Short mmCIF file of C-alpha atoms in Angstrom, two decimals:
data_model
loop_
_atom_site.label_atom_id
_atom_site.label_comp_id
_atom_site.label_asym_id
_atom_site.label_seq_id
_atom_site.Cartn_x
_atom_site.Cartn_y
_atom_site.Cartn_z
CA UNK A 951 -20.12 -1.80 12.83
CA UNK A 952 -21.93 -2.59 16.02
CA UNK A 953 -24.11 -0.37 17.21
CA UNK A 954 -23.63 0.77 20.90
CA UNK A 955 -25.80 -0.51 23.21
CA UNK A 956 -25.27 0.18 27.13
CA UNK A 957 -21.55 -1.38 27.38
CA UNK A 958 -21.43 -3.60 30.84
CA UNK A 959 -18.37 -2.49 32.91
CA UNK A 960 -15.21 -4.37 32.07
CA UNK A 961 -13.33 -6.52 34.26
CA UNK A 962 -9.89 -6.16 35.35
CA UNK A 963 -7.51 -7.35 33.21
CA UNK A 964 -5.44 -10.12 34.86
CA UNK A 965 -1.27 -10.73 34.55
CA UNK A 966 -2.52 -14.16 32.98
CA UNK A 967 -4.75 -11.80 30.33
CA UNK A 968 -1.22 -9.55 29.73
CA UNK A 969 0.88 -13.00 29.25
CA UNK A 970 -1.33 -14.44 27.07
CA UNK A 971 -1.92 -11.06 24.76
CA UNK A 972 1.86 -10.70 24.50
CA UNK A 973 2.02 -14.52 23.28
CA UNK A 974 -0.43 -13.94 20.74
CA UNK A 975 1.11 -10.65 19.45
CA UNK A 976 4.52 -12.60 19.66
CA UNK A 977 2.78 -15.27 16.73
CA UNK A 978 1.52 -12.04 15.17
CA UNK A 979 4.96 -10.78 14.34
CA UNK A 980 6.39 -14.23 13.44
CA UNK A 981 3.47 -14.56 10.43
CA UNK A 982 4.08 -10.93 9.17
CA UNK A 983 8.12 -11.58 9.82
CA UNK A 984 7.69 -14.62 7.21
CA UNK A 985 5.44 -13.10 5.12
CA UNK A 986 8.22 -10.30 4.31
CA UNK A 987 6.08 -7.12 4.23
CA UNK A 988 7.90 -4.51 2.16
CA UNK A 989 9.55 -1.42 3.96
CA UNK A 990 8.20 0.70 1.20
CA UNK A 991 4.69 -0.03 3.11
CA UNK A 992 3.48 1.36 6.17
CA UNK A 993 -0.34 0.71 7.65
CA UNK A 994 -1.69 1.78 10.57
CA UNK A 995 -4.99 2.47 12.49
CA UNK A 996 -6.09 5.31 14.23
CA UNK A 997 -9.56 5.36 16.77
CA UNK A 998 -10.97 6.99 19.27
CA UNK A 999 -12.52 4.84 22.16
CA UNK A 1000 -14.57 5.14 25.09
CA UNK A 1001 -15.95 2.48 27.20
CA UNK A 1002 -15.64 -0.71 25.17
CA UNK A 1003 -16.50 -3.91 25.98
CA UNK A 1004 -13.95 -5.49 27.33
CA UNK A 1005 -14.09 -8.94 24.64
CA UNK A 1006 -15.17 -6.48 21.84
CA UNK A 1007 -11.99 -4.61 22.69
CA UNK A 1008 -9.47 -6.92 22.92
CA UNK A 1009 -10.87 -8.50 20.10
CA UNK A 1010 -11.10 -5.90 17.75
CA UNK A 1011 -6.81 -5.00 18.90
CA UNK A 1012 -6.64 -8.83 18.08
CA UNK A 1013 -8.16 -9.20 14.65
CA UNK A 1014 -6.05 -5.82 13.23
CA UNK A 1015 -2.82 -6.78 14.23
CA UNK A 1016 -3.31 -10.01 12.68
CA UNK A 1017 -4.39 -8.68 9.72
CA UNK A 1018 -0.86 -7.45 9.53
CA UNK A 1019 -1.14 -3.80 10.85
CA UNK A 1020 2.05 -2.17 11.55
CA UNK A 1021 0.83 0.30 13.92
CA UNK A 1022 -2.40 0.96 15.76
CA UNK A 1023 -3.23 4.60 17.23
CA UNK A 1024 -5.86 4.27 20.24
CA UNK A 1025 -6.74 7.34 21.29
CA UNK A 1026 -8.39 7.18 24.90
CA UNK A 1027 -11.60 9.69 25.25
CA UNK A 1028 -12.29 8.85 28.98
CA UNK A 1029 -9.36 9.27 31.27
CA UNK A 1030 -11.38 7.37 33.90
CA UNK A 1031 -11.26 4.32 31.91
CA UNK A 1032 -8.72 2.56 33.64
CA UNK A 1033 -9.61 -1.19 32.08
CA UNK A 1034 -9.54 -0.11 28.48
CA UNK A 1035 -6.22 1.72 29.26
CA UNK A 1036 -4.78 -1.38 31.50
CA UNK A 1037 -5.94 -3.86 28.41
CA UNK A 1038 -4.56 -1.26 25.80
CA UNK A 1039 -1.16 -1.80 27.61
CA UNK A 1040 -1.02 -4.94 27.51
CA UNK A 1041 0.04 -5.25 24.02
CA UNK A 1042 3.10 -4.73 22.42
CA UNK A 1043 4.29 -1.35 22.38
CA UNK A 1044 5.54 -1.12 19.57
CA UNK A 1045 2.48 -1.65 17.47
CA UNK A 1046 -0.12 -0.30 19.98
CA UNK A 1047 0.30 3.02 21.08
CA UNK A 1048 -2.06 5.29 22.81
CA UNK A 1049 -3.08 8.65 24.03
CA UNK A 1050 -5.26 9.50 26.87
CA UNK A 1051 -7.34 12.42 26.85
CA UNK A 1052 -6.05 15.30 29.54
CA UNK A 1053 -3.70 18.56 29.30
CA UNK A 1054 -0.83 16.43 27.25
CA UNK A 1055 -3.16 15.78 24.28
CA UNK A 1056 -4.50 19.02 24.41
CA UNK A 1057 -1.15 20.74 23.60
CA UNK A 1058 -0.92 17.99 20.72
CA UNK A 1059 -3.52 19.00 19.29
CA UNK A 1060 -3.05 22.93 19.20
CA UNK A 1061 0.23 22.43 16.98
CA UNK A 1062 -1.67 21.24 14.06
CA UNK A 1063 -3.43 22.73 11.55
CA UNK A 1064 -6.94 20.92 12.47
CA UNK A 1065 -7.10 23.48 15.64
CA UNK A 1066 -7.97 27.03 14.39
CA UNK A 1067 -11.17 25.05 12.45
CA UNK A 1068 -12.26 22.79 15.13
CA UNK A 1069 -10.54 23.14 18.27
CA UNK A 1070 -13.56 25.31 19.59
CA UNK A 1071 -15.69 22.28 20.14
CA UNK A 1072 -13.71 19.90 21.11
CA UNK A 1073 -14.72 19.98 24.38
CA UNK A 1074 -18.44 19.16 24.02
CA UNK A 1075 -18.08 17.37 19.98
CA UNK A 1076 -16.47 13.47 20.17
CA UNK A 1077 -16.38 14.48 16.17
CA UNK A 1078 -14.01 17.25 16.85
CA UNK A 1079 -11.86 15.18 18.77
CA UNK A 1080 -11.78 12.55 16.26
CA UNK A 1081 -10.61 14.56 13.67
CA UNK A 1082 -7.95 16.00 16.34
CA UNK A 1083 -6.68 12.96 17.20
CA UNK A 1084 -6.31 11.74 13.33
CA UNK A 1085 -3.62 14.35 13.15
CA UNK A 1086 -1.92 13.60 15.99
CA UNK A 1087 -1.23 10.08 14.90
CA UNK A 1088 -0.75 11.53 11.09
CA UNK A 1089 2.22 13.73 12.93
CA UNK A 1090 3.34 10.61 14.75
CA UNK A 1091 3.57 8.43 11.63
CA UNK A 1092 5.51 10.92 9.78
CA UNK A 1093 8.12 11.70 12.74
CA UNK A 1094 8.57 8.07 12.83
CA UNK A 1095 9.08 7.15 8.88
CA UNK A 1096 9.28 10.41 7.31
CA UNK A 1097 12.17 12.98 6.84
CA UNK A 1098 9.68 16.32 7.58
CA UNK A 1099 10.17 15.11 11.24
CA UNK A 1100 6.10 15.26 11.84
CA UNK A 1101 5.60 18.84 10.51
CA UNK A 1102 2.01 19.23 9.56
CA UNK A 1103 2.81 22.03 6.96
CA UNK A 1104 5.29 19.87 4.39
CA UNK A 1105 2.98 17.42 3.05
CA UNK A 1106 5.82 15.35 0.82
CA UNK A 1107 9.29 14.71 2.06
CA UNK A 1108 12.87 15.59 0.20
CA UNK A 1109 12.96 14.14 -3.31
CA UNK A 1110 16.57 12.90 -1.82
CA UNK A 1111 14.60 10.62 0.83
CA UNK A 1112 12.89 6.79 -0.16
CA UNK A 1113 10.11 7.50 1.94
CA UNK A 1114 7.41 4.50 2.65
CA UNK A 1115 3.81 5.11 1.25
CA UNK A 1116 1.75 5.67 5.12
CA UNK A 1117 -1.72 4.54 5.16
CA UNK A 1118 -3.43 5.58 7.51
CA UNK A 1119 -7.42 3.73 8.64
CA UNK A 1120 -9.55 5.44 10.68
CA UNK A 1121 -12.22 3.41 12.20
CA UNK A 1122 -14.11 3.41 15.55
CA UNK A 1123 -13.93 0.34 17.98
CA UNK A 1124 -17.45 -1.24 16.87
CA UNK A 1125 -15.99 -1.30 13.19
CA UNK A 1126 -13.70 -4.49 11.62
CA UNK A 1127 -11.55 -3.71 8.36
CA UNK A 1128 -12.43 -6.48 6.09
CA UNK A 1129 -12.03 -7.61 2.63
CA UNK A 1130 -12.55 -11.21 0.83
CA UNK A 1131 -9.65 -10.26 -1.03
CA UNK A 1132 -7.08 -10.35 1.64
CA UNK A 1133 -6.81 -12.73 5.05
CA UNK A 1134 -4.42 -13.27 7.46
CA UNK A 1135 -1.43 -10.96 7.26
CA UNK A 1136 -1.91 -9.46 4.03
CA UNK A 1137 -3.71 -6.49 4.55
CA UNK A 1138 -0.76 -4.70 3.10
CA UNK A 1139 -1.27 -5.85 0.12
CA UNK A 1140 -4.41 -3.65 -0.83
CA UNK A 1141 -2.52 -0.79 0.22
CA UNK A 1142 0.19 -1.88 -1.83
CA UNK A 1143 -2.38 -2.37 -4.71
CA UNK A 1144 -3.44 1.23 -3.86
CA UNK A 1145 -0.10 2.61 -3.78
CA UNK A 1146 0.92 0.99 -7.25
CA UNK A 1147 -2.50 2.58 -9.02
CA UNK A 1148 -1.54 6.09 -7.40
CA UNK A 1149 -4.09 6.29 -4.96
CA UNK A 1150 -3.99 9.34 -2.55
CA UNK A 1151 -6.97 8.42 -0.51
CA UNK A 1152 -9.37 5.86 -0.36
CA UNK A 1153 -13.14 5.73 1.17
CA UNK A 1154 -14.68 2.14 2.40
CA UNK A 1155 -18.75 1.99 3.07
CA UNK A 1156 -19.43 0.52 6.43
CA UNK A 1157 -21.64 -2.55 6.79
CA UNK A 1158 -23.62 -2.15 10.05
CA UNK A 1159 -24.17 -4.95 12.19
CA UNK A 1160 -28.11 -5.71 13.29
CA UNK A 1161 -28.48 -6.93 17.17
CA UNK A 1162 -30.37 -9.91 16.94
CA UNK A 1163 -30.45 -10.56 21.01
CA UNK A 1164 -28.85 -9.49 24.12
CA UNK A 1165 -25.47 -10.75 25.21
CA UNK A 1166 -23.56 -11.96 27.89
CA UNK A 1167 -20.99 -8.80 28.75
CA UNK A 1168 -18.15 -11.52 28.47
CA UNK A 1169 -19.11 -12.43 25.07
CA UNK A 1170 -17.94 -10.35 21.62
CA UNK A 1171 -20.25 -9.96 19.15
CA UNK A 1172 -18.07 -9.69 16.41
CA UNK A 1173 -17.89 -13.41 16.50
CA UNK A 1174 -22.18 -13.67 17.13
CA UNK A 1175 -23.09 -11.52 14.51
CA UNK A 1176 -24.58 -12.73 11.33
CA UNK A 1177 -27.32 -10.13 10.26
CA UNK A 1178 -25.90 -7.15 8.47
CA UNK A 1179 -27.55 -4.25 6.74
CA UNK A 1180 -26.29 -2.81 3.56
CA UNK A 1181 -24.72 0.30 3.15
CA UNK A 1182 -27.52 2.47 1.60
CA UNK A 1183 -25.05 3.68 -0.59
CA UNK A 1184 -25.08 0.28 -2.58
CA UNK A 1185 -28.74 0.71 -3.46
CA UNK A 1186 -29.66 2.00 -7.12
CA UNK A 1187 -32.87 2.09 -6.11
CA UNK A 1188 -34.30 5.64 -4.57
CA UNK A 1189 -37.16 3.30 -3.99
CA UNK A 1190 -35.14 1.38 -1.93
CA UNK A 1191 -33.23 4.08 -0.49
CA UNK A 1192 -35.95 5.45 1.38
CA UNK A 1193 -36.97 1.59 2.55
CA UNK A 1194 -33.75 1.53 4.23
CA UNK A 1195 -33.70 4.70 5.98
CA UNK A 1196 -37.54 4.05 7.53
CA UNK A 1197 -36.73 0.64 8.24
CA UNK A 1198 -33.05 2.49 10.54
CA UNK A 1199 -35.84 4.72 12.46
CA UNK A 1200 -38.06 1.49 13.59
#
């Protein structure tokens, strides 16, 4: 995770920048087309975003569809952003799919279940909205691959109906899923691992990301970072516990 630090405006993306994302994408589906990914298998992303980086962004689209991502959710939180937006488009529909905050969204959202509790401050909590826009994409994924036809209410489908396990990651835009375990396409193999030990959910700690200089607005720094901090959760120590969370207030 990258912790946000004044975001320089993004530039315009060009029809040369749309060319060459669909290109890349294009390789993307070849490598997950050879490396058979079972139908019984469906991963996806869902995030909220607001003002990336431009690099950072198109980056971070990059990196999860190569991982072998079926679908990724991008939920717009400015309206006024029209370079995330134009860059968001320029991938592949089919995988990336997006919402932008206005009236449309707002009806979305009242016909789940995630309203009546938080719907109240989802004008002035980006929380609120987060959890909002989870469902959305939860409805989405099960109108597309489920027989319930995205109703909220019927969490399992017809015993009649093969339905594929959905996994659904929610992470912001300064976060990367990673593993050693898994590179290249394979991501849906841990959810396949997951699937096969009956998982229902699964939690990941985030490693944050420590700023070691200021850089150039056309540069990402998920390819400059090398200084991490450790999940405070990993420490044993309550010793070292409260180290950790003095040395975050510094």
């Amino acid at each position: 995770r990258i912790g946000e630090s004044g975001a320089p405006a993004m530039a315009k993306s060009s029809m040369v920048l749309r060319c060459l994302l669909s290109l890349t994408c294009l390789l993307f589906l070849r490598v997950l087309a050879a490396d058979e990914v079972p139908a019984a298998i469906v991963t996806a992303i869902v995030t909220t975003v607001r003002q990336p980086p431009a690099a950072m962004w198109r980056d971070w689209l990059c990196y999860h569809l190569f991982l072998g991502f079926d679908h990724v959710l991008v939920f717009h939180d400015d309206a006024d952003d029209a370079d995330t937006i134009e860059l968001t488009d320029a991938f592949p529909r089919d995988r990336v799919k997006s919402w932008t905050r206005g009236d449309t969204l707002s009806e979305l959202w009242r016909r789940g279940l995630v309203w009546e509790k938080v719907g109240p401050f989802a004008r002035s909590e980006v929380m609120a909205r987060q959890m909002l826009n989870v469902e959305v994409a939860t409805m989405h994924l099960r109108r597309m691959y489920l027989a319930d036809g995205g109703n909220a209410s019927q969490t399992t489908p017809p015993e009649s109906v093969a339905a594929p396990a959905l996994w659904l990651l929610h992470i912001d835009a300064d976060e990367l899923f990673f593993s050693k375990r898994f590179s290249g396409s394979a991501v849906w193999r841990h959810f396949a691992a997951l699937t096969a030990q009956e998982f229902r959910q699964a939690v990941y700690l985030n490693v944050e990301a420590v700023a070691e200089g200021i850089l150039p607005g056309n540069v990402s720094a998920f390819v400059n970072m090398t200084l991490f901090k450790r999940n405070i959760i990993t420490f044993n120590s309550p010793e070292l516990r409260r180290a950790h969370l003095e040395w975050g207030r510094d």
